[in-house]
C-alpha cells in the first residue's frame, strides 16, 4: 500500500505569469496580498504579473521584503502588516524564502499567537488562507510542497511550519524570472533540487510513483545544471531546471529527505551557509558511502546522464555515478564556495555532534550511516579541505 499526492495546479512556461490575474479570478480570489522578493520587485515579469491583476481590477496590495531564510521572529514582525486586513489569498513571488514566508503568513493571519507556537507539524484550528506560489529560483520545490522552513533564532535551529493545508493551490513557473539569477543563486537553488531528487530516490519510503518523479527530476536537473553556467540566458535550460525543481519537490513530499538535507540545517542555522550549498556539500560523500556499503540503485540514474555509457555493468555504472556527482559539484563550485566558511576544529566537532540530534532523518537513508561515518564525512569535507 502506498500514498501519492500532488495537490497543486501548476502552470509552466515563458510569460506564464501573465495569466496570474485571470487564474486568480477563476478561483474566485479577488483580494490577493502579494509578497515580493526585493531582488525581483522591479523585474519585467513582476510588472507583467501585476499588470495582469490590474487588468481585471482585483483589489491587491504589495509587500516587498529582502528576507533570506526567515526566522520565526521575522514572521511575527512581518505578520503585523496583515493584521486587520481583508485579503483572500497570499501570493508569494520569490525564492524559497519568500514562498515559505507566504505559507507562514497564510497560517498566522488565520491562527492566533506567535509563529513558534506552530513549529513542526501543527494541528491548526483554522484553515490558512490559500497560497499561490511564483518561484523565482529553481529551486526549492516549495511551489508543490506544504513545508515552510523557519529558523528559531534563539535555539539556532531550522524547523518549520508544516501544515498539509499549505500546499499552494496554484503555482506558476516562469523561467524568465530565473534568467536574472546570479551564479550563486542558480547553483544553490539548483543543487538544493538535486539533493531533493537523490534523497527522495534512495529514501527508505520511496514508492514506484515517487521514483518516477525523482528520475525525471534527475534527468532535467543533472543535465541542465551541467549547462546552465555556460548558457545562463538559455530559456529552455532555465525551464528544464524549473520543471526539475518542481518534480523534485513533489518526489520529496511523497518519499522524504535524508542525511544531506538533515545536515544542511545546522550548517544553515548556525553558520549561515545558504540552504542549497549546505545540503549539496554532503551529496558526494553520502553517495560514495552508499556505494561502498553495497547500494546499487544508482545505475538507473546513471543511465539518464547525457553521454552515459549504457554498455557498462551495473557495478561500473554505480561507480561512475559516484564520480559524476562529485564532478558536478566541482564544476558548480560547491566545494570552493564552502571553503570560504573555513570551519574550525570545534565547529566540525559541533557538526559531528549533530548526528545524534538528526538521527531520525539520517536513518531514512537506505544504508546505515553511523556516527563514525558522520565523523569521516565531516572531516573529509571540512578538515582535509575539499
Ligand atoms: N518549503 C520547502 O519545501 C523548501 C524546500 C527546500 C528549501 N526551502 C527553504 O527555501 C529557502 C531557500 O530558498 P532559495 O534557495 O530559493 O533561495 P532564497 O529564497 O533564500 O533566495 C536567495 C537569494 O536569491 C535572491 N533571488 C531570488 N530570486 C532571484 C532572481 N530571480 N534573480 C535574482 N535574485 C534572486 C533572493 O532575494 C535572495 O537574496 C531556505 O530557507 C530553505 O530552507 C524550503
Ligand atoms: Fe532543500
Tab-separated table of C-alpha atoms and ligand atoms in Angstrom:
chain	number	residue	atom	x	y	z
A	1	UNK	CA	0.000	0.000	0.000
A	2	UNK	CA	1.289	3.489	-0.716
A	3	UNK	CA	0.018	7.007	-0.818
A	4	UNK	CA	0.718	9.594	-3.509
A	5	UNK	CA	-0.221	13.260	-3.515
A	6	UNK	CA	0.159	16.234	-5.799
A	7	UNK	CA	-2.230	18.972	-4.811
A	8	UNK	CA	-1.093	21.996	-6.771
A	9	UNK	CA	-2.260	23.217	-10.133
A	10	UNK	CA	0.971	24.027	-11.977
A	11	UNK	CA	1.464	26.323	-14.912
A	12	UNK	CA	4.848	26.310	-16.688
A	13	UNK	CA	6.333	28.421	-19.450
A	14	UNK	CA	7.865	31.694	-20.548
A	15	UNK	CA	5.468	34.562	-19.789
A	16	UNK	CA	3.098	32.245	-17.914
A	17	UNK	CA	2.940	34.836	-15.096
A	18	UNK	CA	0.800	36.960	-17.387
A	19	UNK	CA	-2.021	34.512	-16.588
A	20	UNK	CA	-1.981	35.284	-12.874
A	21	UNK	CA	-4.893	37.749	-12.831
A	22	UNK	CA	-7.238	35.518	-14.793
A	23	UNK	CA	-6.276	32.410	-12.835
A	24	UNK	CA	-6.989	34.152	-9.528
A	25	UNK	CA	-10.334	35.395	-10.801
A	26	UNK	CA	-11.279	31.869	-11.909
A	27	UNK	CA	-10.510	30.670	-8.384
A	28	UNK	CA	-12.797	33.484	-7.098
A	29	UNK	CA	-9.836	35.097	-5.383
A	30	UNK	CA	-10.292	38.855	-5.674
A	31	UNK	CA	-8.180	40.329	-2.890
A	32	UNK	CA	-4.627	38.981	-3.128
A	33	UNK	CA	-1.734	40.107	-0.950
A	34	UNK	CA	1.465	39.892	-2.988
A	35	UNK	CA	4.652	39.207	-1.024
A	36	UNK	CA	7.516	40.024	-3.364
A	37	UNK	CA	11.238	39.272	-3.074
A	38	UNK	CA	13.055	42.618	-3.267
A	39	UNK	CA	15.514	41.099	-5.764
A	40	UNK	CA	12.713	40.748	-8.338
A	41	UNK	CA	10.483	43.666	-7.323
A	42	UNK	CA	11.307	45.617	-10.470
A	43	UNK	CA	11.759	42.579	-12.730
A	44	UNK	CA	9.799	42.788	-16.000
A	45	UNK	CA	7.937	39.585	-15.101
A	46	UNK	CA	6.821	41.114	-11.791
A	47	UNK	CA	5.491	44.128	-13.677
A	48	UNK	CA	3.759	41.764	-16.111
A	49	UNK	CA	2.030	39.794	-13.377
A	50	UNK	CA	0.898	42.947	-11.581
A	51	UNK	CA	-0.472	44.269	-14.897
A	52	UNK	CA	-2.457	41.037	-15.300
A	53	UNK	CA	-4.051	41.669	-11.896
A	54	UNK	CA	-4.753	45.329	-12.662
A	55	UNK	CA	-6.372	44.399	-15.967
A	56	UNK	CA	-9.243	42.680	-14.213
A	57	UNK	CA	-9.379	45.129	-11.322
A	58	UNK	CA	-8.577	42.804	-8.438
A	59	UNK	CA	-8.023	44.585	-5.121
A	60	UNK	CA	-4.408	43.812	-4.381
A	61	UNK	CA	-1.619	45.027	-2.148
A	62	UNK	CA	2.117	44.583	-2.389
A	63	UNK	CA	4.593	43.801	0.395
A	64	UNK	CA	8.253	43.791	-0.567
A	65	UNK	CA	10.937	42.166	1.585
A	66	UNK	CA	14.569	41.168	1.258
A	67	UNK	CA	14.402	38.496	3.957
A	68	UNK	CA	16.522	35.410	3.300
A	69	UNK	CA	15.812	32.131	5.124
A	70	UNK	CA	13.327	33.786	7.546
A	71	UNK	CA	13.181	33.299	11.307
A	72	UNK	CA	10.041	32.835	13.394
A	73	UNK	CA	10.732	36.304	14.856
A	74	UNK	CA	10.693	37.819	11.394
A	75	UNK	CA	7.437	36.041	10.643
A	76	UNK	CA	5.835	37.584	13.746
A	77	UNK	CA	7.085	41.025	12.770
A	78	UNK	CA	6.005	40.700	9.130
A	79	UNK	CA	2.572	39.405	10.173
A	80	UNK	CA	1.800	42.856	11.634
A	81	UNK	CA	1.365	44.147	8.042
A	82	UNK	CA	-1.594	41.838	7.632
A	83	UNK	CA	-3.472	42.403	10.892
A	84	UNK	CA	-6.991	43.683	10.364
A	85	UNK	CA	-6.677	43.431	6.583
A	86	UNK	CA	-9.090	41.546	4.449
A	87	UNK	CA	-7.057	39.506	1.937
A	88	UNK	CA	-8.452	36.302	0.477
A	89	UNK	CA	-5.130	34.743	-0.593
A	90	UNK	CA	-1.378	35.198	-0.285
A	91	UNK	CA	0.767	35.185	-3.429
A	92	UNK	CA	4.491	34.627	-2.845
A	93	UNK	CA	6.813	35.825	-5.618
A	94	UNK	CA	10.431	34.973	-4.932
A	95	UNK	CA	12.845	32.269	-3.908
A	96	UNK	CA	12.047	29.518	-1.426
A	97	UNK	CA	12.441	32.023	1.426
A	98	UNK	CA	9.539	34.114	0.132
A	99	UNK	CA	7.337	31.142	-0.788
A	100	UNK	CA	7.783	29.787	2.734
A	101	UNK	CA	7.092	33.235	4.178
A	102	UNK	CA	3.825	33.331	2.185
A	103	UNK	CA	2.807	29.976	3.702
A	104	UNK	CA	3.710	31.175	7.195
A	105	UNK	CA	1.702	34.396	6.812
A	106	UNK	CA	-1.254	32.478	5.338
A	107	UNK	CA	-1.251	30.365	8.511
A	108	UNK	CA	-0.739	33.162	11.032
A	109	UNK	CA	-3.416	35.521	9.709
A	110	UNK	CA	-5.972	32.798	10.411
A	111	UNK	CA	-4.491	31.355	13.613
A	112	UNK	CA	-3.752	33.373	16.779
A	113	UNK	CA	-0.487	33.663	18.675
A	114	UNK	CA	3.177	33.716	17.815
A	115	UNK	CA	4.757	31.809	14.980
A	116	UNK	CA	6.771	29.498	17.249
A	117	UNK	CA	3.513	28.031	18.576
A	118	UNK	CA	3.060	26.424	15.178
A	119	UNK	CA	6.523	24.937	14.732
A	120	UNK	CA	6.795	21.383	13.490
A	121	UNK	CA	3.593	19.755	12.262
A	122	UNK	CA	0.880	21.833	13.944
A	123	UNK	CA	-2.719	20.792	14.294
A	124	UNK	CA	-4.198	24.090	13.090
A	125	UNK	CA	-7.548	25.306	14.426
A	126	UNK	CA	-8.325	27.311	11.320
A	127	UNK	CA	-7.575	26.628	7.684
A	128	UNK	CA	-4.902	29.073	6.383
A	129	UNK	CA	-5.547	31.466	3.506
A	130	UNK	CA	-4.927	29.882	0.102
A	131	UNK	CA	-1.326	30.261	-1.110
A	132	UNK	CA	-0.238	30.911	-4.689
A	133	UNK	CA	3.474	30.364	-5.383
A	134	UNK	CA	5.549	32.010	-8.089
A	135	UNK	CA	9.119	30.763	-7.662
A	136	UNK	CA	11.912	32.948	-8.987
A	137	UNK	CA	14.616	30.349	-8.286
A	138	UNK	CA	14.863	26.724	-9.477
A	139	UNK	CA	14.604	25.699	-6.791
A	140	UNK	CA	13.324	24.526	-3.537
A	141	UNK	CA	10.153	22.938	-4.893
A	142	UNK	CA	8.229	24.868	-2.218
A	143	UNK	CA	5.686	25.528	-5.004
A	144	UNK	CA	4.471	21.913	-4.701
A	145	UNK	CA	5.074	21.147	-1.016
A	146	UNK	CA	3.247	22.057	2.175
A	147	UNK	CA	6.505	22.628	4.047
A	148	UNK	CA	7.671	26.053	5.109
A	149	UNK	CA	11.082	26.349	6.744
A	150	UNK	CA	11.821	28.885	9.517
A	151	UNK	CA	14.754	29.300	11.866
A	152	UNK	CA	14.409	29.523	15.624
A	153	UNK	CA	16.982	32.251	16.209
A	154	UNK	CA	17.350	31.577	19.948
A	155	UNK	CA	17.969	27.856	19.584
A	156	UNK	CA	19.731	28.319	16.232
A	157	UNK	CA	17.650	25.548	14.732
A	158	UNK	CA	15.855	25.283	11.432
A	159	UNK	CA	12.381	23.901	11.961
A	160	UNK	CA	9.265	24.826	10.059
A	161	UNK	CA	5.527	25.267	9.987
A	162	UNK	CA	4.416	22.213	8.116
A	163	UNK	CA	0.682	22.023	7.673
A	164	UNK	CA	-0.943	19.989	4.919
A	165	UNK	CA	-3.289	22.943	4.379
A	166	UNK	CA	-0.332	24.844	2.980
A	167	UNK	CA	0.035	23.108	-0.353
A	168	UNK	CA	-0.144	26.038	-2.801
A	169	UNK	CA	-3.380	25.865	-4.769
A	170	UNK	CA	-1.689	27.331	-7.830
A	171	UNK	CA	1.958	27.754	-8.814
A	172	UNK	CA	3.318	29.499	-11.858
A	173	UNK	CA	6.827	28.632	-13.009
A	174	UNK	CA	8.023	31.270	-15.449
A	175	UNK	CA	11.649	30.655	-16.497
A	176	UNK	CA	12.107	34.304	-17.444
A	177	UNK	CA	12.463	35.016	-13.723
A	178	UNK	CA	15.500	32.772	-13.251
A	179	UNK	CA	17.385	34.320	-16.188
A	180	UNK	CA	18.374	37.083	-13.786
A	181	UNK	CA	19.700	34.853	-11.017
A	182	UNK	CA	23.327	35.422	-10.082
A	183	UNK	CA	25.550	32.329	-10.348
A	184	UNK	CA	25.487	31.631	-6.603
A	185	UNK	CA	21.671	31.627	-6.529
A	186	UNK	CA	21.431	29.411	-9.626
A	187	UNK	CA	23.892	26.944	-8.100
A	188	UNK	CA	22.496	26.971	-4.575
A	189	UNK	CA	18.874	26.516	-5.582
A	190	UNK	CA	19.703	24.020	-8.370
A	191	UNK	CA	21.882	21.961	-6.046
A	192	UNK	CA	19.083	22.009	-3.456
A	193	UNK	CA	16.744	20.478	-6.044
A	194	UNK	CA	19.376	17.831	-6.826
A	195	UNK	CA	19.550	16.970	-3.112
A	196	UNK	CA	15.737	16.560	-3.071
A	197	UNK	CA	15.943	14.305	-6.130
A	198	UNK	CA	18.669	12.000	-4.866
A	199	UNK	CA	17.375	11.796	-1.311
A	200	UNK	CA	13.823	11.000	-2.397
A	201	UNK	CA	15.162	8.443	-4.905
A	202	UNK	CA	17.117	6.427	-2.332
A	203	UNK	CA	14.736	7.082	0.598
A	204	UNK	CA	13.531	4.030	2.511
A	205	UNK	CA	9.937	5.152	1.885
A	206	UNK	CA	10.240	5.777	-1.845
A	207	UNK	CA	7.354	4.396	-3.898
A	208	UNK	CA	7.058	3.430	-7.571
A	209	UNK	CA	5.316	6.763	-8.172
A	210	UNK	CA	7.805	8.912	-6.244
A	211	UNK	CA	10.644	7.211	-8.141
A	212	UNK	CA	9.170	8.262	-11.475
A	213	UNK	CA	9.328	11.860	-10.273
A	214	UNK	CA	12.825	11.521	-8.781
A	215	UNK	CA	14.150	10.066	-12.038
A	216	UNK	CA	12.556	12.676	-14.297
A	217	UNK	CA	13.739	15.408	-11.946
A	218	UNK	CA	17.256	13.984	-12.002
A	219	UNK	CA	17.324	13.933	-15.795
A	220	UNK	CA	16.308	17.588	-16.029
A	221	UNK	CA	18.460	18.795	-13.166
A	222	UNK	CA	21.723	16.921	-13.656
A	223	UNK	CA	21.971	17.512	-17.393
A	224	UNK	CA	20.938	21.151	-17.275
A	225	UNK	CA	22.990	22.126	-14.230
A	226	UNK	CA	25.905	20.939	-16.318
A	227	UNK	CA	24.946	23.506	-18.952
A	228	UNK	CA	23.373	26.483	-17.237
A	229	UNK	CA	26.551	28.238	-16.103
A	230	UNK	CA	27.754	28.308	-19.713
A	231	UNK	CA	24.363	29.443	-21.027
A	232	UNK	CA	22.659	31.397	-18.241
A	233	UNK	CA	20.286	33.156	-20.686
A	234	UNK	CA	19.001	29.991	-22.345
A	235	UNK	CA	15.258	29.947	-21.582
A	236	UNK	CA	14.898	26.258	-22.454
A	237	UNK	CA	17.602	25.275	-19.948
A	238	UNK	CA	16.036	27.523	-17.304
A	239	UNK	CA	12.600	25.990	-17.933
A	240	UNK	CA	14.000	22.460	-17.618
A	241	UNK	CA	15.638	23.388	-14.318
A	242	UNK	CA	12.290	24.797	-13.158
A	243	UNK	CA	10.482	21.605	-14.135
A	244	UNK	CA	13.183	19.522	-12.450
A	245	UNK	CA	12.860	21.526	-9.241
A	246	UNK	CA	9.077	21.092	-9.101
A	247	UNK	CA	9.323	17.367	-9.870
A	248	UNK	CA	11.991	17.005	-7.190
A	249	UNK	CA	9.792	18.813	-4.653
A	250	UNK	CA	6.874	16.524	-5.492
A	251	UNK	CA	9.141	13.467	-5.110
A	252	UNK	CA	10.416	14.785	-1.789
A	253	UNK	CA	6.959	15.329	-0.353
A	254	UNK	CA	5.907	11.821	-1.425
A	255	UNK	CA	9.048	9.986	-0.256
A	256	UNK	CA	11.083	12.134	2.118
A	257	UNK	CA	14.539	13.557	2.601
A	258	UNK	CA	17.706	12.180	4.153
A	259	UNK	CA	21.133	12.915	5.611
A	260	UNK	CA	22.224	15.715	3.238
A	261	UNK	CA	19.021	17.661	3.869
A	262	UNK	CA	19.341	16.991	7.589
A	263	UNK	CA	22.983	18.135	7.859
A	264	UNK	CA	22.150	21.261	5.828
A	265	UNK	CA	20.100	22.553	8.748
A	266	UNK	CA	22.890	23.142	11.303
A	267	UNK	CA	25.180	24.472	8.547
A	268	UNK	CA	22.456	26.949	7.593
A	269	UNK	CA	21.137	27.856	11.031
A	270	UNK	CA	24.491	28.136	12.836
A	271	UNK	CA	26.994	29.078	10.125
A	272	UNK	CA	24.624	30.816	7.673
A	273	UNK	CA	25.590	28.695	4.679
A	274	UNK	CA	22.839	29.145	2.031
A	275	UNK	CA	20.460	26.176	2.075
A	276	UNK	CA	21.337	24.672	-1.316
A	277	UNK	CA	25.108	24.719	-0.819
A	278	UNK	CA	24.619	23.487	2.744
A	279	UNK	CA	22.934	20.291	1.523
A	280	UNK	CA	24.824	19.725	-1.724
A	281	UNK	CA	28.213	19.660	0.008
A	282	UNK	CA	27.221	16.328	1.597
A	283	UNK	CA	25.861	14.641	-1.539
A	284	UNK	CA	29.144	13.234	-2.922
A	285	UNK	CA	30.197	11.755	0.433
A	286	UNK	CA	26.788	10.191	1.114
A	287	UNK	CA	26.601	8.797	-2.427
A	288	UNK	CA	30.104	7.357	-2.028
A	289	UNK	CA	29.333	5.731	1.337
A	290	UNK	CA	26.131	4.220	-0.037
A	291	UNK	CA	28.079	2.763	-2.962
A	292	UNK	CA	30.901	1.468	-0.756
A	293	UNK	CA	28.391	-0.250	1.504
A	294	UNK	CA	26.754	-2.032	-1.415
A	295	UNK	CA	23.930	0.227	-2.612
A	296	UNK	CA	23.450	-0.373	-6.350
A	297	UNK	CA	20.278	1.507	-7.387
A	298	UNK	CA	22.236	4.413	-8.852
A	299	UNK	CA	22.664	2.636	-12.206
A	300	UNK	CA	19.178	3.722	-13.304
A	301	UNK	CA	20.075	7.342	-12.626
A	302	UNK	CA	23.434	6.958	-14.355
A	303	UNK	CA	21.551	5.833	-17.489
A	304	UNK	CA	19.808	9.238	-17.556
A	305	UNK	CA	23.028	11.235	-17.743
A	306	UNK	CA	23.603	12.623	-21.233
A	307	UNK	CA	26.507	10.733	-22.805
A	308	UNK	CA	26.307	7.837	-20.317
A	309	UNK	CA	27.898	4.584	-21.445
A	310	UNK	CA	24.892	2.267	-21.375
A	311	UNK	CA	27.038	-0.799	-22.087
A	312	UNK	CA	28.693	-0.712	-18.632
A	313	UNK	CA	27.908	-3.301	-15.961
A	314	UNK	CA	25.582	-2.305	-13.101
A	315	UNK	CA	28.543	-2.115	-10.709
A	316	UNK	CA	30.525	0.106	-13.045
A	317	UNK	CA	27.511	2.380	-13.672
A	318	UNK	CA	27.146	2.853	-9.924
A	319	UNK	CA	30.846	3.661	-9.594
A	320	UNK	CA	30.615	6.138	-12.489
A	321	UNK	CA	27.568	7.734	-10.883
A	322	UNK	CA	29.505	8.462	-7.683
A	323	UNK	CA	32.193	10.134	-9.790
A	324	UNK	CA	29.622	12.097	-11.801
A	325	UNK	CA	28.031	13.624	-8.690
A	326	UNK	CA	31.436	14.611	-7.348
A	327	UNK	CA	32.438	16.092	-10.664
A	328	UNK	CA	29.203	18.130	-10.982
A	329	UNK	CA	29.722	19.600	-7.509
A	330	UNK	CA	33.247	20.566	-8.534
A	331	UNK	CA	32.030	22.142	-11.726
A	332	UNK	CA	29.346	24.120	-9.910
A	333	UNK	CA	31.963	25.385	-7.460
A	334	UNK	CA	30.187	23.949	-4.416
A	335	UNK	CA	33.438	22.878	-2.707
A	336	UNK	CA	35.087	26.196	-3.423
A	337	UNK	CA	32.119	28.105	-2.029
A	338	UNK	CA	32.035	26.083	1.195
A	339	UNK	CA	35.795	26.564	1.734
A	340	UNK	CA	35.113	30.260	2.361
A	341	UNK	CA	33.352	29.379	5.617
A	342	UNK	CA	36.640	27.920	6.903
A	343	UNK	CA	35.166	25.849	9.747
A	344	UNK	CA	37.483	25.273	12.699
A	345	UNK	CA	38.026	22.056	14.674
A	346	UNK	CA	35.366	22.823	17.292
A	347	UNK	CA	32.836	23.752	14.605
A	348	UNK	CA	33.492	20.462	12.829
A	349	UNK	CA	33.014	18.670	16.154
A	350	UNK	CA	29.738	20.524	16.624
A	351	UNK	CA	28.549	19.236	13.242
A	352	UNK	CA	29.571	15.694	14.177
A	353	UNK	CA	27.615	16.022	17.446
A	354	UNK	CA	24.509	16.839	15.376
A	355	UNK	CA	24.487	13.209	14.226
A	356	UNK	CA	22.543	12.265	17.376
A	357	UNK	CA	20.096	15.172	17.003
A	358	UNK	CA	19.420	14.402	13.337
A	359	UNK	CA	19.434	10.615	13.639
A	360	UNK	CA	15.778	10.141	12.652
A	361	UNK	CA	16.344	11.896	9.305
A	362	UNK	CA	19.755	10.261	8.734
A	363	UNK	CA	18.134	6.868	9.249
A	364	UNK	CA	15.894	7.444	6.223
A	365	UNK	CA	18.943	6.655	4.081
A	366	UNK	CA	18.722	3.073	2.774
A	367	UNK	CA	22.224	2.344	4.117
A	368	UNK	CA	23.072	2.849	7.794
A	369	UNK	CA	25.173	5.971	8.374
A	370	UNK	CA	26.921	5.562	11.730
A	371	UNK	CA	28.417	8.288	13.871
A	372	UNK	CA	31.821	7.088	12.679
A	373	UNK	CA	30.676	7.626	9.114
A	374	UNK	CA	29.466	11.118	10.028
A	375	UNK	CA	32.839	11.868	11.620
A	376	UNK	CA	34.599	10.768	8.439
A	377	UNK	CA	32.199	12.752	6.237
A	378	UNK	CA	32.707	15.969	8.212
A	379	UNK	CA	36.471	15.540	8.325
A	380	UNK	CA	36.708	14.747	4.630
A	381	UNK	CA	34.690	17.810	3.731
A	382	UNK	CA	35.830	20.412	6.208
A	383	UNK	CA	39.150	19.322	7.654
A	384	UNK	CA	41.335	17.952	4.946
A	385	UNK	CA	39.949	20.561	2.599
A	386	UNK	CA	37.699	19.525	-0.227
B	1	LIG	N1	9.285	24.670	1.576
B	1	LIG	C1	10.076	23.770	1.064
B	1	LIG	O1	9.635	22.710	0.646
B	1	LIG	C2	11.550	24.072	0.997
B	1	LIG	C3	12.413	23.138	0.413
B	1	LIG	C4	13.770	23.442	0.368
B	1	LIG	C5	14.239	24.644	0.876
B	1	LIG	N2	13.378	25.525	1.470
B	1	LIG	C6	13.842	26.812	2.038
B	1	LIG	O2	13.954	27.764	0.989
B	1	LIG	C7	14.984	28.711	1.318
B	1	LIG	C8	15.990	28.821	0.199
B	1	LIG	O3	15.350	29.237	-0.974
B	1	LIG	P1	16.151	29.563	-2.322
B	1	LIG	O4	17.262	28.622	-2.477
B	1	LIG	O5	15.156	29.673	-3.394
B	1	LIG	O6	16.845	30.966	-2.006
B	1	LIG	P2	16.270	32.292	-1.319
B	1	LIG	O7	14.811	32.411	-1.486
B	1	LIG	O8	16.797	32.335	0.084
B	1	LIG	O9	16.969	33.419	-2.198
B	1	LIG	C9	18.386	33.550	-2.243
B	1	LIG	C10	18.734	34.933	-2.798
B	1	LIG	O10	18.371	34.996	-4.163
B	1	LIG	C11	17.608	36.187	-4.416
B	1	LIG	N3	16.744	35.885	-5.595
B	1	LIG	C12	15.641	35.107	-5.643
B	1	LIG	N4	15.177	35.030	-6.909
B	1	LIG	C13	16.008	35.787	-7.669
B	1	LIG	C14	16.056	36.108	-9.074
B	1	LIG	N5	15.178	35.603	-9.924
B	1	LIG	N6	17.037	36.926	-9.504
B	1	LIG	C15	17.972	37.430	-8.630
B	1	LIG	N7	17.986	37.165	-7.310
B	1	LIG	C16	17.014	36.350	-6.838
B	1	LIG	C17	16.891	36.426	-3.117
B	1	LIG	O11	16.500	37.779	-2.974
B	1	LIG	C18	17.971	36.059	-2.116
B	1	LIG	O12	18.839	37.122	-1.883
B	1	LIG	C19	15.616	28.214	2.611
B	1	LIG	O13	15.064	28.897	3.711
B	1	LIG	C20	15.223	26.749	2.644
B	1	LIG	O14	15.224	26.225	3.945
B	1	LIG	C21	12.049	25.261	1.508
B	2	LIG	FE1	16.128	21.651	0.439
